[in-house]
Coordinates of C-alpha atoms in Angstrom, one line a residue:
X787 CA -19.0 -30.8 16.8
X788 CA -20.8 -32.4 13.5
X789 CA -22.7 -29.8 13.3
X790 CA -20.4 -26.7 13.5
X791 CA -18.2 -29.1 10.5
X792 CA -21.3 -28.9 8.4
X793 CA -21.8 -26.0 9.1
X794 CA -18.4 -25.2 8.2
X795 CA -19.1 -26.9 4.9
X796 CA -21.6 -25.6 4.2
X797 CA -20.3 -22.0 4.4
X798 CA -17.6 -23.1 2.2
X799 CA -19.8 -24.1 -0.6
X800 CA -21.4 -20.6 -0.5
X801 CA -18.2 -19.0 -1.9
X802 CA -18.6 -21.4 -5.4
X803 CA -21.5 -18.9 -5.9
X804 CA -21.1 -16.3 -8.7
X805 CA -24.3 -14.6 -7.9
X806 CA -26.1 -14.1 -4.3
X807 CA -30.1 -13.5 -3.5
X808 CA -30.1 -10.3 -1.8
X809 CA -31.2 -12.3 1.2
X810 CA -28.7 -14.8 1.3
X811 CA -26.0 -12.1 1.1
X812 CA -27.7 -10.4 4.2
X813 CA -27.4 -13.5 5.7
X814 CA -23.7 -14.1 4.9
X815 CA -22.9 -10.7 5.7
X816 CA -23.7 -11.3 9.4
X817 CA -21.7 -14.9 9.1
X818 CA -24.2 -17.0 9.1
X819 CA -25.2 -19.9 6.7
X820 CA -28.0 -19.1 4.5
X821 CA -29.0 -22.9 4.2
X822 CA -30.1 -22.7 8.1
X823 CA -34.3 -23.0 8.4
X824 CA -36.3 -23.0 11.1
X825 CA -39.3 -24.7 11.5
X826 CA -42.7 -22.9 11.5
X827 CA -46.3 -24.1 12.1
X828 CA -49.0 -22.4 10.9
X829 CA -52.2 -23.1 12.9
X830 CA -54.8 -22.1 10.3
X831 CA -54.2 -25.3 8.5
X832 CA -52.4 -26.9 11.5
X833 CA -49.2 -27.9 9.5
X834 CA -45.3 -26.9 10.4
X835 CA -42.8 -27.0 7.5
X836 CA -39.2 -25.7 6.8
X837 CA -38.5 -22.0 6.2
X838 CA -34.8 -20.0 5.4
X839 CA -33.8 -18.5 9.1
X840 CA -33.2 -14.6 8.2
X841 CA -34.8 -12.5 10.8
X842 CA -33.5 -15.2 13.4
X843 CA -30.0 -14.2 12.3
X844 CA -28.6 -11.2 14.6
X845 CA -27.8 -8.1 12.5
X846 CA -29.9 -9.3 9.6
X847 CA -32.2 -6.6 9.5
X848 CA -29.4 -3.9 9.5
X849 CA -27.8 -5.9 6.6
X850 CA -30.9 -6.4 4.3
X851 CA -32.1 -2.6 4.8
X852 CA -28.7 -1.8 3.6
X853 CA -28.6 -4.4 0.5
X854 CA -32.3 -3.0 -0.7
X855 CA -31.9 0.5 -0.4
X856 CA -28.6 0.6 -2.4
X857 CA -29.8 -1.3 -4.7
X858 CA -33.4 0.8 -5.1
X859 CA -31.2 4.2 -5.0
X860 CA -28.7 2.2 -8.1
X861 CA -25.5 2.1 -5.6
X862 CA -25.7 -1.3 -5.7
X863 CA -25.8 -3.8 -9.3
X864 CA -28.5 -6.5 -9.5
X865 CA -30.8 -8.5 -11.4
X866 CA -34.1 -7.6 -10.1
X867 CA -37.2 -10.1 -10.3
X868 CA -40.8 -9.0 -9.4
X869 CA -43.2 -11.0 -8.2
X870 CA -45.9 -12.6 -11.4
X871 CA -48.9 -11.4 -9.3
X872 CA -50.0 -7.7 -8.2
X873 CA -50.7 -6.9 -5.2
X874 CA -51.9 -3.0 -4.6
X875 CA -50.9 -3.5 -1.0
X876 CA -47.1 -4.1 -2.5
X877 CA -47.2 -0.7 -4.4
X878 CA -45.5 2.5 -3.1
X879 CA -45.5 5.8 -4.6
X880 CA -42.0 7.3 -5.4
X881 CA -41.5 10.9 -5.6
X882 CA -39.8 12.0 -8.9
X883 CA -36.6 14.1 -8.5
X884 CA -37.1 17.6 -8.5
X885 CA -40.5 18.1 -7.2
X886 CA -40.4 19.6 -4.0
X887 CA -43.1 17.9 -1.1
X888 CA -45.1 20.9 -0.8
X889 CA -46.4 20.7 -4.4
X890 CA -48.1 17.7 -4.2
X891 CA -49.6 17.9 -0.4
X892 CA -53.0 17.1 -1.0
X893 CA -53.4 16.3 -4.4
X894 CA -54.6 12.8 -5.3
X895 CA -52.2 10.2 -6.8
X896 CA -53.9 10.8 -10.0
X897 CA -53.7 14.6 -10.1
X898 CA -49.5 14.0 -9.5
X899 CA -48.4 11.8 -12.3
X900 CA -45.9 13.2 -13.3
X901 CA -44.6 13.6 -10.7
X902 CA -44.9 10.3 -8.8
X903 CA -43.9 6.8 -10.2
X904 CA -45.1 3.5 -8.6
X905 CA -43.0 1.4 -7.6
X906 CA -43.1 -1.9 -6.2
X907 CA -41.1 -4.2 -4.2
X908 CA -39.0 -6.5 -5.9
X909 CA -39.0 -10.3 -4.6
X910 CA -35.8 -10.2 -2.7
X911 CA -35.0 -14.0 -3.0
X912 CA -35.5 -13.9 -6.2
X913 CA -33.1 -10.6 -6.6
X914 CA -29.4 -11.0 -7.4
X915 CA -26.3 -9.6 -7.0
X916 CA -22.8 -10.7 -8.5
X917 CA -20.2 -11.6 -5.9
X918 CA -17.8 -9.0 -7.0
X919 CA -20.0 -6.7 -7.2
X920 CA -21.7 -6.9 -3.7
X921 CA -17.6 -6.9 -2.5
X922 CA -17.0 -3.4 -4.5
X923 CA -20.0 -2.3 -2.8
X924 CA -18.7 -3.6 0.6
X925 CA -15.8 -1.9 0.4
X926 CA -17.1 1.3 -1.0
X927 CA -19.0 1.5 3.0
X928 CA -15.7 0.4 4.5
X929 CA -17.3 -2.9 5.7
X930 CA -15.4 -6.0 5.1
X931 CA -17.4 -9.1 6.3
X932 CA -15.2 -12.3 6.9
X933 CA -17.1 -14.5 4.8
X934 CA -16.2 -11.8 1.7
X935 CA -13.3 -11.3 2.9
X936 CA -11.2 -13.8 4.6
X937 CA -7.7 -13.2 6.2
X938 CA -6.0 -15.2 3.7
X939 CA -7.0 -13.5 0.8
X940 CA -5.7 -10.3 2.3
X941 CA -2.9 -9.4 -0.2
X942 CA 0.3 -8.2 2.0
X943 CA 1.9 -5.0 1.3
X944 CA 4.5 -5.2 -1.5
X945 CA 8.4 -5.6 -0.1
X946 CA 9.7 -2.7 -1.4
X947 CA 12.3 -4.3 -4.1
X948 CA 15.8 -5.0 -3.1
X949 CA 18.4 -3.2 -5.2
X950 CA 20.2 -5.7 -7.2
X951 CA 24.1 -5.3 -5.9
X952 CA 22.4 -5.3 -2.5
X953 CA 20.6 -8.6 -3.2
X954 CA 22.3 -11.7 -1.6
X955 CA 20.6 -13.9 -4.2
X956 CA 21.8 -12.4 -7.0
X957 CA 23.9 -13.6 -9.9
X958 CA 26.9 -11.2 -9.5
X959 CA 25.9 -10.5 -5.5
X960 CA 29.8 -8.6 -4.7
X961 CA 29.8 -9.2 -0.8
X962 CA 32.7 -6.3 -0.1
X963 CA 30.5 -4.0 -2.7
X964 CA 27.2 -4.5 -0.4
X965 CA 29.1 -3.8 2.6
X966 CA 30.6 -0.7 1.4
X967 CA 27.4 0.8 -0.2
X968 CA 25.3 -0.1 3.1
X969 CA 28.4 1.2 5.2
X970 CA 29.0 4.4 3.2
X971 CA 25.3 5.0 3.1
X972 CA 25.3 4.5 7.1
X973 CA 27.9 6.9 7.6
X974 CA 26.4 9.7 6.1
X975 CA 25.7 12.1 9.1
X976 CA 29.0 10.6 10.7
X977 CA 30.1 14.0 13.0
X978 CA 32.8 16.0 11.3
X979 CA 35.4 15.4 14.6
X980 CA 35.1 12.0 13.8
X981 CA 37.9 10.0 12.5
X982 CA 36.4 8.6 9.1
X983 CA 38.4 5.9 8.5
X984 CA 38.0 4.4 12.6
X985 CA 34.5 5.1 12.1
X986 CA 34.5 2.6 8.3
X987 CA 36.0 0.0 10.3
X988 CA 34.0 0.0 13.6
X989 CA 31.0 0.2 11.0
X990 CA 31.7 -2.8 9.0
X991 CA 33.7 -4.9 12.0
X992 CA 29.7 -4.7 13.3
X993 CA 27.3 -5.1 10.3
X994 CA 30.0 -7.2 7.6
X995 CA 28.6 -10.5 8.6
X996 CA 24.9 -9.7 7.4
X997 CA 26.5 -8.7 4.2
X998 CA 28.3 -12.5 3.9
X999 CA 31.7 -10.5 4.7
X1000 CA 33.2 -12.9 7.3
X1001 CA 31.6 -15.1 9.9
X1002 CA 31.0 -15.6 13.5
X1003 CA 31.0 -12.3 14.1
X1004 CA 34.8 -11.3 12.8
X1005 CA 35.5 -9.7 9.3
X1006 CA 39.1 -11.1 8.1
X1007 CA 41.3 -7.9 8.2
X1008 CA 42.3 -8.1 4.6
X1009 CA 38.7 -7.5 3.5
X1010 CA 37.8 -4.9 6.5
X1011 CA 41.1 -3.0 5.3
X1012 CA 39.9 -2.9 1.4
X1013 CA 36.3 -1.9 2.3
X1014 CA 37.4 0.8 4.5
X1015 CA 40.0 2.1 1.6
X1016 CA 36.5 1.8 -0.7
X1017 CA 34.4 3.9 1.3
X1018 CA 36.9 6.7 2.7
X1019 CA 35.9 9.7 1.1
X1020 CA 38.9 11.3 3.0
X1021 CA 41.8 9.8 1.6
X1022 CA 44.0 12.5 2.3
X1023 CA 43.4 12.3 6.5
X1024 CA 44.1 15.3 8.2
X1025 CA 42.3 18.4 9.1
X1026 CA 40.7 20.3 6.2
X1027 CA 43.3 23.0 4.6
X1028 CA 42.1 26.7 4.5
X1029 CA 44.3 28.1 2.2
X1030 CA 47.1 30.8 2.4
X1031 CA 46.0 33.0 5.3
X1032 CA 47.1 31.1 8.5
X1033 CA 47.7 33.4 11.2
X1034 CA 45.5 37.2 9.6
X1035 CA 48.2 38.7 8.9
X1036 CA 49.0 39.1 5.2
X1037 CA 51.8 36.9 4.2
X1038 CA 55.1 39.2 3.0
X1039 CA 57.5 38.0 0.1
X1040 CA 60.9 37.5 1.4
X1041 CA 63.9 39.9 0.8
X1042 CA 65.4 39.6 -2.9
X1043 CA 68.9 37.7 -2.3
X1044 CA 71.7 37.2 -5.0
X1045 CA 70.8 34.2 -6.1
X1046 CA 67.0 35.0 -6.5
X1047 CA 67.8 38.2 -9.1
X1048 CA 69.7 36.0 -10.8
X1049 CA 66.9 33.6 -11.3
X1050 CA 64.5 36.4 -12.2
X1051 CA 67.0 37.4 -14.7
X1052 CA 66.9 34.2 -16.1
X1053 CA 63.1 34.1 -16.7
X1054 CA 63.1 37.4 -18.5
X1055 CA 61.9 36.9 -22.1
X1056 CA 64.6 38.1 -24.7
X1057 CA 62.7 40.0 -28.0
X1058 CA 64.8 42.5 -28.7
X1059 CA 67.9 42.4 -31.6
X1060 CA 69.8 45.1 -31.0
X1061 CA 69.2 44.1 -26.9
X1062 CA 72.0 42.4 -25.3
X1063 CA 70.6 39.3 -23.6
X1064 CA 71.0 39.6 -19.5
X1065 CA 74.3 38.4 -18.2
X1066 CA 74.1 35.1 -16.9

């Protein structure tokens, strides 16, 4: 138990770092604690001493390869150190870009300068990378390591924002207007047999208490009655009118009576001076 809380601890203090060794980001990267050692003897002096665990860790190898060759192909940002001494056996010769293999098969490193650049290893616990920038570089390989990324520093998705008449916490929060906007915005496919006005009530008679319009499950009838004249968009009730035609046939003006030349008579405009007007 003491030692999986240092541990713990430990792992914690890892993430006041601003910049990692290459190796001791492999090593957190697989989600273990860089501070672990081993201890090694080495029998041609017959001593044991302390040395970093990193090949000991599972799925280091995978992660270092990964860190190096980004960084040598400059995917990955960091401060690269080389060793002080030189060491031919640490050399490797690079092939320029744009020479093709076959040029150079055979040819001696010194016949293919210009084409070949030597390049040697950096020291890789020596090597650095920023934090943030080993974390864009995470997430440009989709790979999200707990230790870079923990749960609670996963941002949530943003609520998308609450219109302000339909926000309860609001200054000027109108309970009736809520209703009838979230009623009349519910009713908007209501079937064209329905009754409109039934359909308003049974509507807000259900979902008035979410919108602070009555309580235990009853809306006051006074407020259910003023909601529902609100949102009616059929005021007038009824079937729809279609106009003059009712039955096909065309529609016929009655016969001309007494009184109805008369009151033709009347609406006949008099211009005429020497004209008598109409007898009335």
């Amino acid at each position: 138990m003491t030692r999986e809380f240092d541990k713990a601890i430990s792992m914690e203090m890892w993430r006041l770092a601003d910049e990692l060794s290459v190796v001791d980001a492999a090593i957190l990267i697989t989600g273990n604690d860089p501070s672990a050692k081993h201890t090694v003897h080495d029998i041609e002096v017959d001593m044991s001493y302390l040395e970093q665990t990193t090949t000991g860790h599972k799925g280091f190898d995978a992660a270092f390869n990964a860190l190096r060759n980004a960084i040598l192909a400059n995917k990955l940002r960091a401060r690269v150190v080389f060793p002080v001494d030189v060491d031919p056996a640490g050399l490797r010769a690079v092939m320029r870009a744009g020479w093709p293999v076959s040029d150079l098969s055979g040819q001696l490193l010194s016949q293919c300068a210009d084409a070949v650049v030597l390049q040697r290893e950096p020291d890789w616990k020596q090597t650095t990378v920023e934090v943030e920038e080993l974390k864009r570089w995470l997430r440009s390989r989709n790979s999200r390591p707990p230790f870079f990324f923990p749960l609670n520093d996963i941002q949530p998705k943003p609520r998308p924002k609450v219109r302000d008449y339909m926000d309860p916490s609001h200054l000027r929060y109108s309970a009736k207007l809520a209703c009838a906007v979230a009623a009349w915005e519910a009713l908007s496919d209501l079937p064209k047999n329905r009754p409109t006005i039934k359909a308003i009530r049974d509507w807000v008679t259900r979902h008035g208490e979410r919108y602070r319009v009555g309580s235990g499950g009853k809306v006051p009838e006074n407020a259910l009655e003023q909601i529902a004249k609100v949102v009616n968009w059929k005021p007038a009730g009824g079937a729809p009118k279609t106009g003059g035609q009712v039955s096909g046939k065309p529609t016929q003006d009655p016969p001309d009576t007494a009184e109805s030349v008369r009151q033709k008579q009347k609406m006949q405009p008099f211009d005429g001076e020497d004209e008598e007007p109409p007898f009335l």
